[in-house]
Amino acid sequence: MVKPFASGSAGSLVAKLLAGSWRVQPPLLNISPDELARVAPLLLASGAASLGWRQVRNTHLSTAPQALELQQAYRLHTLQAGIHERNIQGVITLFKRAGIEPVLVKGWSVARLYPERGLRPYGDIDLCFRPDQFDQAEAVLQTEEGKKYGIDLHKGFAKLDDVSLKELYAHTEVVRLADVEVRILGPEDHFRILCVHLLRHSAWRPLWLCDIATALEARPANFDWDRCLGRNPRQADWVACTVGLAHKLLGARVDDTPVAERANNLPGWLIPSVLRNWDRPDPNLYPPLSYVPPIVTYFRRPAGVFKALRRRWPDPIEASIRMKAPFNEMPRLPFQIGNLFSRVIGFFAILVGLREEQIH
């Protein structure tokens, strides 16, 4: 049973509807037509519409106008998933012919854990390469055949995790997608990266927390929690708190994990922060679905600068991660101010650099 939080808020309705939606047998849903009408725009805006449709399709709400919108999104995501899978097969084969074996991260490596194709939409194909193969990989994508694919290339894993490339690669595994073998991260590293990524982006997308719940309940029997949590106690606590969010908000099972106690005792500011982010149906109000223009652009066009500054005010979760802060009961405002100050310093450093370029 998912404990209700701020019942009546839009974010709490999102949690209510998505609870257990990733399971082969999702729980019975008790939601009113008015609640569905209120929550459907949030699901559509955040990429969780397919999971929403899965929850309502066998209920009396299945013919409601909002439910049909969710159904259309589910159909679209299912078609897109098939296209993405064919593209993954094609580009992996192309790289292997060139003697390169990338590691696929995010995207399909998460979506494959769900019980149905199309439940977890994704866009670009993210591939990580060994640094000594990166230039060759870029050259492959410049060929006529390579230009057909939308690929996001990464040199190593530095942007995803602080574990060394050698150690991450040593724990990768190979899975099959149709008749193609695809190398992905090991489940422990994958889970840790999903957790930190969610926190780094303020946990604003409910679908990401469903990813955590899905990966948690689909983990293999030999899942190594020591490896997943790593050697950094603070980061290990971040992972445990993310598990707690999946448990408290979506009903993910944690009793058989070593982080169950922490998952049941989260800092008081964390869940309200997540639910506030889930309250917002418009993806243009917050990243990463929208891209905020660099602040320097407002020197020539001052209109909108105050709105731009407001959009850059870090929320408690993002600020805590950026400042490498502990998830305790201490107020988050000092970390938010500290994070903003560090951004201002970086901003002025860019200005100084631009000024020097103009002088020279």
mmCIF file of C-alpha atoms in Angstrom:
data_model
loop_
_atom_site.group_PDB
_atom_site.id
_atom_site.type_symbol
_atom_site.label_atom_id
_atom_site.label_comp_id
_atom_site.label_asym_id
_atom_site.label_seq_id
_atom_site.Cartn_x
_atom_site.Cartn_y
_atom_site.Cartn_z
ATOM 1 C CA MET A 1 0.000 0.000 0.000
ATOM 2 C CA VAL A 2 1.376 3.391 -1.041
ATOM 3 C CA LYS A 3 1.179 5.941 1.732
ATOM 4 C CA PRO A 4 -0.726 9.029 0.533
ATOM 5 C CA PHE A 5 1.163 12.305 0.502
ATOM 6 C CA ALA A 6 -0.540 15.679 0.189
ATOM 7 C CA SER A 7 -3.631 13.904 -1.082
ATOM 8 C CA GLY A 8 -5.424 16.086 -3.590
ATOM 9 C CA SER A 9 -2.259 17.486 -5.159
ATOM 10 C CA ALA A 10 -1.643 16.710 -8.804
ATOM 11 C CA GLY A 11 1.670 15.055 -7.940
ATOM 12 C CA SER A 12 0.042 12.705 -5.462
ATOM 13 C CA LEU A 13 -2.490 11.671 -8.130
ATOM 14 C CA VAL A 14 0.380 10.844 -10.487
ATOM 15 C CA ALA A 15 1.864 8.612 -7.791
ATOM 16 C CA LYS A 16 -1.506 6.993 -7.134
ATOM 17 C CA LEU A 17 -2.093 6.166 -10.788
ATOM 18 C CA LEU A 18 1.427 4.923 -11.558
ATOM 19 C CA ALA A 19 1.843 2.761 -8.433
ATOM 20 C CA GLY A 20 2.720 -0.774 -9.546
ATOM 21 C CA SER A 21 2.084 0.068 -13.220
ATOM 22 C CA TRP A 22 5.323 -1.655 -14.329
ATOM 23 C CA ARG A 23 4.351 -5.071 -12.974
ATOM 24 C CA VAL A 24 3.114 -8.003 -15.054
ATOM 25 C CA GLN A 25 -0.039 -7.892 -12.918
ATOM 26 C CA PRO A 26 -0.555 -4.253 -11.898
ATOM 27 C CA PRO A 27 -2.738 -3.530 -8.867
ATOM 28 C CA LEU A 28 -6.395 -2.591 -9.184
ATOM 29 C CA LEU A 29 -6.814 1.118 -9.753
ATOM 30 C CA ASN A 30 -9.270 3.231 -7.813
ATOM 31 C CA ILE A 31 -9.454 6.616 -9.476
ATOM 32 C CA SER A 32 -12.355 8.891 -10.370
ATOM 33 C CA PRO A 33 -13.089 10.424 -13.791
ATOM 34 C CA ASP A 34 -12.242 13.876 -12.421
ATOM 35 C CA GLU A 35 -8.897 12.616 -11.080
ATOM 36 C CA LEU A 36 -8.088 11.036 -14.445
ATOM 37 C CA ALA A 37 -8.928 14.285 -16.231
ATOM 38 C CA ARG A 38 -6.613 16.133 -13.887
ATOM 39 C CA VAL A 39 -3.695 13.733 -14.120
ATOM 40 C CA ALA A 40 -3.767 12.851 -17.844
ATOM 41 C CA PRO A 41 -1.978 16.055 -18.987
ATOM 42 C CA LEU A 42 0.812 15.356 -16.496
ATOM 43 C CA LEU A 43 1.283 11.842 -17.836
ATOM 44 C CA LEU A 44 1.274 13.011 -21.443
ATOM 45 C CA ALA A 45 3.777 15.805 -20.713
ATOM 46 C CA SER A 46 6.204 13.620 -18.775
ATOM 47 C CA GLY A 47 6.303 10.493 -20.970
ATOM 48 C CA ALA A 48 4.297 8.274 -18.613
ATOM 49 C CA ALA A 49 1.143 8.154 -20.756
ATOM 50 C CA SER A 50 1.655 4.525 -21.792
ATOM 51 C CA LEU A 51 1.859 3.398 -18.191
ATOM 52 C CA GLY A 52 -1.233 5.460 -17.484
ATOM 53 C CA TRP A 53 -3.135 3.712 -20.266
ATOM 54 C CA ARG A 54 -2.033 0.327 -18.962
ATOM 55 C CA GLN A 55 -3.573 1.225 -15.612
ATOM 56 C CA VAL A 56 -6.955 2.348 -16.938
ATOM 57 C CA ARG A 57 -7.500 0.170 -20.018
ATOM 58 C CA ASN A 58 -9.304 -2.567 -18.079
ATOM 59 C CA THR A 59 -11.395 -0.202 -15.968
ATOM 60 C CA HIS A 60 -14.655 1.668 -16.447
ATOM 61 C CA LEU A 61 -12.562 4.716 -17.382
ATOM 62 C CA SER A 62 -11.152 3.146 -20.555
ATOM 63 C CA THR A 63 -13.559 5.029 -22.834
ATOM 64 C CA ALA A 64 -13.134 8.422 -21.184
ATOM 65 C CA PRO A 65 -11.702 11.111 -23.502
ATOM 66 C CA GLN A 66 -8.549 11.426 -21.387
ATOM 67 C CA ALA A 67 -8.049 7.649 -21.418
ATOM 68 C CA LEU A 68 -8.254 7.618 -25.211
ATOM 69 C CA GLU A 69 -5.511 10.246 -25.323
ATOM 70 C CA LEU A 70 -3.343 7.962 -23.200
ATOM 71 C CA GLN A 71 -4.179 5.063 -25.512
ATOM 72 C CA GLN A 72 -3.063 7.046 -28.554
ATOM 73 C CA ALA A 73 0.229 7.832 -26.838
ATOM 74 C CA TYR A 74 0.660 4.125 -26.012
ATOM 75 C CA ARG A 75 0.111 3.186 -29.672
ATOM 76 C CA LEU A 76 2.610 5.807 -30.810
ATOM 77 C CA HIS A 77 5.210 4.721 -28.264
ATOM 78 C CA THR A 78 4.782 1.091 -29.299
ATOM 79 C CA LEU A 79 5.387 1.945 -32.955
ATOM 80 C CA GLN A 80 8.372 4.104 -32.044
ATOM 81 C CA ALA A 81 9.819 1.316 -29.885
ATOM 82 C CA GLY A 82 9.801 -1.027 -32.872
ATOM 83 C CA ILE A 83 11.590 1.559 -35.001
ATOM 84 C CA HIS A 84 14.162 2.248 -32.281
ATOM 85 C CA GLU A 85 14.870 -1.465 -31.870
ATOM 86 C CA ARG A 86 15.495 -1.903 -35.590
ATOM 87 C CA ASN A 87 17.780 1.119 -35.547
ATOM 88 C CA ILE A 88 19.705 -0.272 -32.570
ATOM 89 C CA GLN A 89 20.186 -3.573 -34.371
ATOM 90 C CA GLY A 90 21.352 -1.766 -37.486
ATOM 91 C CA VAL A 91 23.808 0.608 -35.860
ATOM 92 C CA ILE A 92 25.292 -2.028 -33.526
ATOM 93 C CA THR A 93 25.868 -4.264 -36.550
ATOM 94 C CA LEU A 94 27.440 -1.337 -38.400
ATOM 95 C CA PHE A 95 29.879 -0.643 -35.583
ATOM 96 C CA LYS A 96 30.753 -4.307 -35.141
ATOM 97 C CA ARG A 97 31.643 -4.544 -38.835
ATOM 98 C CA ALA A 98 34.107 -1.718 -38.158
ATOM 99 C CA GLY A 99 35.587 -3.636 -35.219
ATOM 100 C CA ILE A 100 33.924 -1.458 -32.548
ATOM 101 C CA GLU A 101 31.656 -2.661 -29.754
ATOM 102 C CA PRO A 102 29.842 0.178 -27.971
ATOM 103 C CA VAL A 103 27.977 -0.048 -24.674
ATOM 104 C CA LEU A 104 24.331 0.952 -24.927
ATOM 105 C CA VAL A 105 23.086 2.990 -21.953
ATOM 106 C CA LYS A 106 19.659 4.253 -20.928
ATOM 107 C CA GLY A 107 16.927 4.010 -23.579
ATOM 108 C CA TRP A 108 16.358 0.423 -24.619
ATOM 109 C CA SER A 109 18.469 -0.948 -21.753
ATOM 110 C CA VAL A 110 15.773 0.437 -19.416
ATOM 111 C CA ALA A 111 12.746 -0.179 -21.662
ATOM 112 C CA ARG A 112 13.573 -3.887 -22.051
ATOM 113 C CA LEU A 113 12.831 -4.394 -18.322
ATOM 114 C CA TYR A 114 9.162 -3.472 -18.736
ATOM 115 C CA PRO A 115 6.599 -6.211 -19.487
ATOM 116 C CA GLU A 116 5.375 -4.636 -22.738
ATOM 117 C CA ARG A 117 6.995 -2.861 -25.657
ATOM 118 C CA GLY A 118 6.005 0.788 -25.729
ATOM 119 C CA LEU A 119 5.521 1.295 -21.996
ATOM 120 C CA ARG A 120 8.813 3.148 -21.683
ATOM 121 C CA PRO A 121 9.338 5.694 -24.498
ATOM 122 C CA TYR A 122 12.822 6.922 -25.316
ATOM 123 C CA GLY A 123 14.449 9.029 -28.008
ATOM 124 C CA ASP A 124 18.100 9.004 -29.034
ATOM 125 C CA ILE A 125 20.264 5.901 -28.937
ATOM 126 C CA ASP A 126 22.980 6.540 -26.311
ATOM 127 C CA LEU A 127 26.211 4.645 -26.969
ATOM 128 C CA CYS A 128 29.433 4.798 -24.940
ATOM 129 C CA PHE A 129 32.784 4.052 -26.550
ATOM 130 C CA ARG A 130 36.277 3.422 -25.313
ATOM 131 C CA PRO A 131 38.267 6.667 -25.746
ATOM 132 C CA ASP A 132 40.655 4.998 -28.203
ATOM 133 C CA GLN A 133 37.686 4.025 -30.424
ATOM 134 C CA PHE A 134 35.714 7.257 -30.209
ATOM 135 C CA ASP A 135 37.187 8.979 -33.283
ATOM 136 C CA GLN A 136 36.660 5.832 -35.321
ATOM 137 C CA ALA A 137 33.051 5.665 -34.125
ATOM 138 C CA GLU A 138 32.474 9.264 -35.209
ATOM 139 C CA ALA A 139 33.924 8.429 -38.614
ATOM 140 C CA VAL A 140 31.530 5.479 -38.966
ATOM 141 C CA LEU A 141 28.577 7.767 -38.369
ATOM 142 C CA GLN A 142 29.796 10.110 -41.099
ATOM 143 C CA THR A 143 29.410 7.384 -43.703
ATOM 144 C CA GLU A 144 26.304 7.267 -45.864
ATOM 145 C CA GLU A 145 24.923 4.341 -43.894
ATOM 146 C CA GLY A 146 25.861 5.818 -40.520
ATOM 147 C CA LYS A 147 24.030 9.087 -41.185
ATOM 148 C CA LYS A 148 20.717 7.203 -41.123
ATOM 149 C CA TYR A 149 20.855 6.806 -37.354
ATOM 150 C CA GLY A 150 20.248 9.322 -34.555
ATOM 151 C CA ILE A 151 23.051 8.444 -32.151
ATOM 152 C CA ASP A 152 24.257 10.243 -29.042
ATOM 153 C CA LEU A 153 27.934 9.315 -28.726
ATOM 154 C CA HIS A 154 29.774 9.358 -25.390
ATOM 155 C CA LYS A 155 33.524 9.070 -24.879
ATOM 156 C CA GLY A 156 33.691 6.676 -21.953
ATOM 157 C CA PHE A 157 31.295 6.957 -19.018
ATOM 158 C CA ALA A 158 32.585 10.066 -17.237
ATOM 159 C CA LYS A 159 29.315 11.976 -17.709
ATOM 160 C CA LEU A 160 27.312 9.113 -16.228
ATOM 161 C CA ASP A 161 29.319 7.768 -13.300
ATOM 162 C CA ASP A 162 32.537 8.283 -11.343
ATOM 163 C CA VAL A 163 33.548 4.612 -11.481
ATOM 164 C CA SER A 164 36.477 4.046 -13.838
ATOM 165 C CA LEU A 165 35.842 3.021 -17.427
ATOM 166 C CA LYS A 166 37.907 -0.121 -16.940
ATOM 167 C CA GLU A 167 35.840 -1.234 -13.941
ATOM 168 C CA LEU A 168 32.497 -0.402 -15.555
ATOM 169 C CA TYR A 169 33.417 -2.186 -18.770
ATOM 170 C CA ALA A 170 34.615 -5.245 -16.884
ATOM 171 C CA HIS A 171 31.118 -5.652 -15.433
ATOM 172 C CA THR A 172 29.150 -5.090 -18.623
ATOM 173 C CA GLU A 173 27.018 -7.900 -19.997
ATOM 174 C CA VAL A 174 25.716 -8.957 -23.401
ATOM 175 C CA VAL A 175 21.989 -9.362 -24.067
ATOM 176 C CA ARG A 176 20.118 -10.174 -27.242
ATOM 177 C CA LEU A 177 17.880 -7.892 -29.231
ATOM 178 C CA ALA A 178 16.387 -10.166 -31.885
ATOM 179 C CA ASP A 179 19.465 -11.647 -33.608
ATOM 180 C CA VAL A 180 21.923 -8.953 -32.491
ATOM 181 C CA GLU A 181 24.042 -9.066 -29.332
ATOM 182 C CA VAL A 182 24.033 -5.747 -27.462
ATOM 183 C CA ARG A 183 26.481 -4.870 -24.706
ATOM 184 C CA ILE A 184 24.933 -3.000 -21.765
ATOM 185 C CA LEU A 185 26.024 -2.006 -18.268
ATOM 186 C CA GLY A 186 25.844 -4.555 -15.492
ATOM 187 C CA PRO A 187 22.641 -4.332 -13.428
ATOM 188 C CA GLU A 188 24.380 -2.886 -10.360
ATOM 189 C CA ASP A 189 26.076 -0.063 -12.268
ATOM 190 C CA HIS A 190 22.969 0.549 -14.337
ATOM 191 C CA PHE A 191 20.813 0.886 -11.228
ATOM 192 C CA ARG A 192 23.234 3.275 -9.498
ATOM 193 C CA ILE A 193 23.433 5.483 -12.607
ATOM 194 C CA LEU A 194 19.640 5.569 -12.947
ATOM 195 C CA CYS A 195 19.290 6.682 -9.320
ATOM 196 C CA VAL A 196 21.877 9.456 -9.477
ATOM 197 C CA HIS A 197 20.584 10.647 -12.856
ATOM 198 C CA LEU A 198 17.067 10.970 -11.418
ATOM 199 C CA LEU A 199 18.301 13.052 -8.478
ATOM 200 C CA ARG A 200 20.600 15.178 -10.611
ATOM 201 C CA HIS A 201 17.531 16.211 -12.621
ATOM 202 C CA SER A 202 15.360 16.857 -9.557
ATOM 203 C CA ALA A 203 13.332 13.659 -10.014
ATOM 204 C CA TRP A 204 10.890 15.796 -12.005
ATOM 205 C CA ARG A 205 9.905 13.037 -14.433
ATOM 206 C CA PRO A 206 7.669 10.354 -12.839
ATOM 207 C CA LEU A 207 8.703 7.895 -15.548
ATOM 208 C CA TRP A 208 12.247 7.887 -14.173
ATOM 209 C CA LEU A 209 11.022 6.755 -10.778
ATOM 210 C CA CYS A 210 9.065 3.983 -12.514
ATOM 211 C CA ASP A 211 12.411 2.987 -14.088
ATOM 212 C CA ILE A 212 13.893 2.708 -10.596
ATOM 213 C CA ALA A 213 10.976 0.596 -9.383
ATOM 214 C CA THR A 214 11.122 -1.614 -12.477
ATOM 215 C CA ALA A 215 14.877 -2.187 -12.264
ATOM 216 C CA LEU A 216 14.624 -2.788 -8.515
ATOM 217 C CA GLU A 217 11.993 -5.516 -8.830
ATOM 218 C CA ALA A 218 13.558 -7.022 -11.974
ATOM 219 C CA ARG A 219 17.078 -7.261 -10.543
ATOM 220 C CA PRO A 220 18.727 -10.691 -10.816
ATOM 221 C CA ALA A 221 18.988 -13.015 -7.842
ATOM 222 C CA ASN A 222 22.759 -12.464 -7.634
ATOM 223 C CA PHE A 223 22.460 -8.654 -7.613
ATOM 224 C CA ASP A 224 25.493 -7.305 -5.716
ATOM 225 C CA TRP A 225 24.299 -4.472 -3.486
ATOM 226 C CA ASP A 226 27.841 -3.723 -2.290
ATOM 227 C CA ARG A 227 28.891 -3.042 -5.845
ATOM 228 C CA CYS A 228 25.769 -1.019 -6.577
ATOM 229 C CA LEU A 229 26.142 1.238 -3.545
ATOM 230 C CA GLY A 230 29.872 1.640 -4.139
ATOM 231 C CA ARG A 231 32.628 3.008 -1.945
ATOM 232 C CA ASN A 232 31.236 6.528 -1.540
ATOM 233 C CA PRO A 233 28.952 6.531 1.542
ATOM 234 C CA ARG A 234 27.197 9.734 0.530
ATOM 235 C CA GLN A 235 26.370 8.483 -2.951
ATOM 236 C CA ALA A 236 25.285 5.157 -1.455
ATOM 237 C CA ASP A 237 22.814 7.089 0.698
ATOM 238 C CA TRP A 238 21.532 8.930 -2.381
ATOM 239 C CA VAL A 239 20.830 5.575 -4.019
ATOM 240 C CA ALA A 240 19.074 4.320 -0.873
ATOM 241 C CA CYS A 241 16.916 7.458 -0.753
ATOM 242 C CA THR A 242 15.962 7.007 -4.394
ATOM 243 C CA VAL A 243 14.878 3.469 -3.582
ATOM 244 C CA GLY A 244 12.872 5.019 -0.758
ATOM 245 C CA LEU A 245 11.125 7.369 -3.178
ATOM 246 C CA ALA A 246 10.134 4.431 -5.386
ATOM 247 C CA HIS A 247 8.849 2.636 -2.304
ATOM 248 C CA LYS A 248 6.975 5.506 -0.687
ATOM 249 C CA LEU A 249 5.466 7.035 -3.823
ATOM 250 C CA LEU A 250 4.982 4.039 -6.124
ATOM 251 C CA GLY A 251 4.869 1.059 -3.785
ATOM 252 C CA ALA A 252 8.082 -0.619 -4.982
ATOM 253 C CA ARG A 253 9.044 -3.596 -2.830
ATOM 254 C CA VAL A 254 12.101 -3.018 -0.635
ATOM 255 C CA ASP A 255 11.773 -5.554 2.191
ATOM 256 C CA ASP A 256 14.362 -7.853 0.602
ATOM 257 C CA THR A 257 16.985 -5.113 0.177
ATOM 258 C CA PRO A 258 19.747 -3.947 2.541
ATOM 259 C CA VAL A 259 18.487 -0.350 2.202
ATOM 260 C CA ALA A 260 14.950 -1.059 3.466
ATOM 261 C CA GLU A 261 15.425 0.831 6.741
ATOM 262 C CA ARG A 262 16.727 3.941 4.998
ATOM 263 C CA ALA A 263 14.017 3.645 2.332
ATOM 264 C CA ASN A 264 11.404 3.887 5.057
ATOM 265 C CA ASN A 265 13.047 6.887 6.753
ATOM 266 C CA LEU A 266 13.546 9.650 4.210
ATOM 267 C CA PRO A 267 14.365 13.298 5.019
ATOM 268 C CA GLY A 268 11.214 15.345 5.415
ATOM 269 C CA TRP A 269 11.897 17.691 2.473
ATOM 270 C CA LEU A 270 12.494 15.008 -0.166
ATOM 271 C CA ILE A 271 9.016 13.681 -1.033
ATOM 272 C CA PRO A 272 7.353 17.146 -1.016
ATOM 273 C CA SER A 273 10.072 18.344 -3.416
ATOM 274 C CA VAL A 274 9.361 15.471 -5.815
ATOM 275 C CA LEU A 275 5.597 15.985 -5.675
ATOM 276 C CA ARG A 276 5.975 19.712 -6.364
ATOM 277 C CA ASN A 277 7.910 18.859 -9.514
ATOM 278 C CA TRP A 278 5.268 16.343 -10.541
ATOM 279 C CA ASP A 279 2.561 18.995 -10.134
ATOM 280 C CA ARG A 280 3.706 20.768 -13.289
ATOM 281 C CA PRO A 281 2.112 19.564 -16.529
ATOM 282 C CA ASP A 282 4.006 21.879 -18.887
ATOM 283 C CA PRO A 283 7.460 20.537 -19.885
ATOM 284 C CA ASN A 284 8.437 24.032 -21.097
ATOM 285 C CA LEU A 285 8.552 25.195 -17.482
ATOM 286 C CA TYR A 286 11.453 23.002 -16.477
ATOM 287 C CA PRO A 287 14.332 20.903 -17.919
ATOM 288 C CA PRO A 288 15.368 18.606 -19.469
ATOM 289 C CA LEU A 289 12.555 18.399 -22.072
ATOM 290 C CA SER A 290 13.074 22.102 -22.658
ATOM 291 C CA TYR A 291 16.431 23.740 -23.175
ATOM 292 C CA VAL A 292 16.935 27.003 -21.336
ATOM 293 C CA PRO A 293 18.786 29.619 -23.448
ATOM 294 C CA PRO A 294 22.209 30.654 -22.074
ATOM 295 C CA ILE A 295 21.901 33.635 -19.743
ATOM 296 C CA VAL A 296 24.333 35.634 -21.938
ATOM 297 C CA THR A 297 21.625 35.853 -24.613
ATOM 298 C CA TYR A 298 19.658 38.198 -22.350
ATOM 299 C CA PHE A 299 22.333 40.924 -22.453
ATOM 300 C CA ARG A 300 21.145 41.859 -25.919
ATOM 301 C CA ARG A 301 17.489 41.023 -25.168
ATOM 302 C CA PRO A 302 16.843 42.002 -21.502
ATOM 303 C CA ALA A 303 13.146 41.142 -21.734
ATOM 304 C CA GLY A 304 12.527 37.920 -19.862
ATOM 305 C CA VAL A 305 15.722 37.991 -17.804
ATOM 306 C CA PHE A 306 13.864 37.784 -14.478
ATOM 307 C CA LYS A 307 11.852 34.806 -15.676
ATOM 308 C CA ALA A 308 15.090 33.210 -16.852
ATOM 309 C CA LEU A 309 16.699 33.720 -13.443
ATOM 310 C CA ARG A 310 13.662 32.209 -11.720
ATOM 311 C CA ARG A 311 13.870 29.141 -13.946
ATOM 312 C CA ARG A 312 17.502 28.706 -12.941
ATOM 313 C CA TRP A 313 16.812 28.705 -9.206
ATOM 314 C CA PRO A 314 17.848 25.162 -8.178
ATOM 315 C CA ASP A 315 15.285 23.078 -6.357
ATOM 316 C CA PRO A 316 16.291 21.268 -3.138
ATOM 317 C CA ILE A 317 17.101 17.946 -4.825
ATOM 318 C CA GLU A 318 19.225 19.308 -7.642
ATOM 319 C CA ALA A 319 21.074 21.678 -5.308
ATOM 320 C CA SER A 320 21.844 18.867 -2.858
ATOM 321 C CA ILE A 321 23.346 16.702 -5.595
ATOM 322 C CA ARG A 322 25.310 19.516 -7.212
ATOM 323 C CA MET A 323 26.730 20.525 -3.838
ATOM 324 C CA LYS A 324 27.359 16.871 -2.873
ATOM 325 C CA ALA A 325 25.274 17.430 0.256
ATOM 326 C CA PRO A 326 24.008 14.775 2.656
ATOM 327 C CA PHE A 327 20.322 13.896 2.533
ATOM 328 C CA ASN A 328 19.554 14.818 6.120
ATOM 329 C CA GLU A 329 17.017 17.046 7.866
ATOM 330 C CA MET A 330 19.132 20.173 7.466
ATOM 331 C CA PRO A 331 17.293 22.944 5.549
ATOM 332 C CA ARG A 332 18.093 22.926 1.837
ATOM 333 C CA LEU A 333 18.253 26.704 1.390
ATOM 334 C CA PRO A 334 22.015 26.957 2.128
ATOM 335 C CA PHE A 335 22.712 24.367 -0.568
ATOM 336 C CA GLN A 336 20.414 26.108 -3.023
ATOM 337 C CA ILE A 337 22.188 29.410 -2.422
ATOM 338 C CA GLY A 338 25.567 27.709 -2.676
ATOM 339 C CA ASN A 339 24.635 26.061 -5.956
ATOM 340 C CA LEU A 340 23.329 29.324 -7.392
ATOM 341 C CA PHE A 341 26.495 31.124 -6.272
ATOM 342 C CA SER A 342 28.675 28.531 -8.015
ATOM 343 C CA ARG A 343 26.637 29.039 -11.199
ATOM 344 C CA VAL A 344 27.097 32.808 -10.954
ATOM 345 C CA ILE A 345 30.858 32.350 -10.603
ATOM 346 C CA GLY A 346 30.838 30.113 -13.664
ATOM 347 C CA PHE A 347 28.752 32.653 -15.542
ATOM 348 C CA PHE A 348 31.186 35.483 -14.860
ATOM 349 C CA ALA A 349 34.087 33.250 -15.838
ATOM 350 C CA ILE A 350 32.395 32.782 -19.216
ATOM 351 C CA LEU A 351 31.882 36.542 -19.514
ATOM 352 C CA VAL A 352 35.562 37.198 -18.792
ATOM 353 C CA GLY A 353 36.529 34.624 -21.406
ATOM 354 C CA LEU A 354 34.227 36.208 -23.997
ATOM 355 C CA ARG A 355 35.600 39.655 -23.192
ATOM 356 C CA GLU A 356 39.186 38.478 -23.631
ATOM 357 C CA GLU A 357 38.301 36.910 -26.979
ATOM 358 C CA GLN A 358 36.818 40.217 -28.161
ATOM 359 C CA ILE A 359 39.921 42.125 -27.054
ATOM 360 C CA HIS A 360 42.247 39.761 -28.873
#
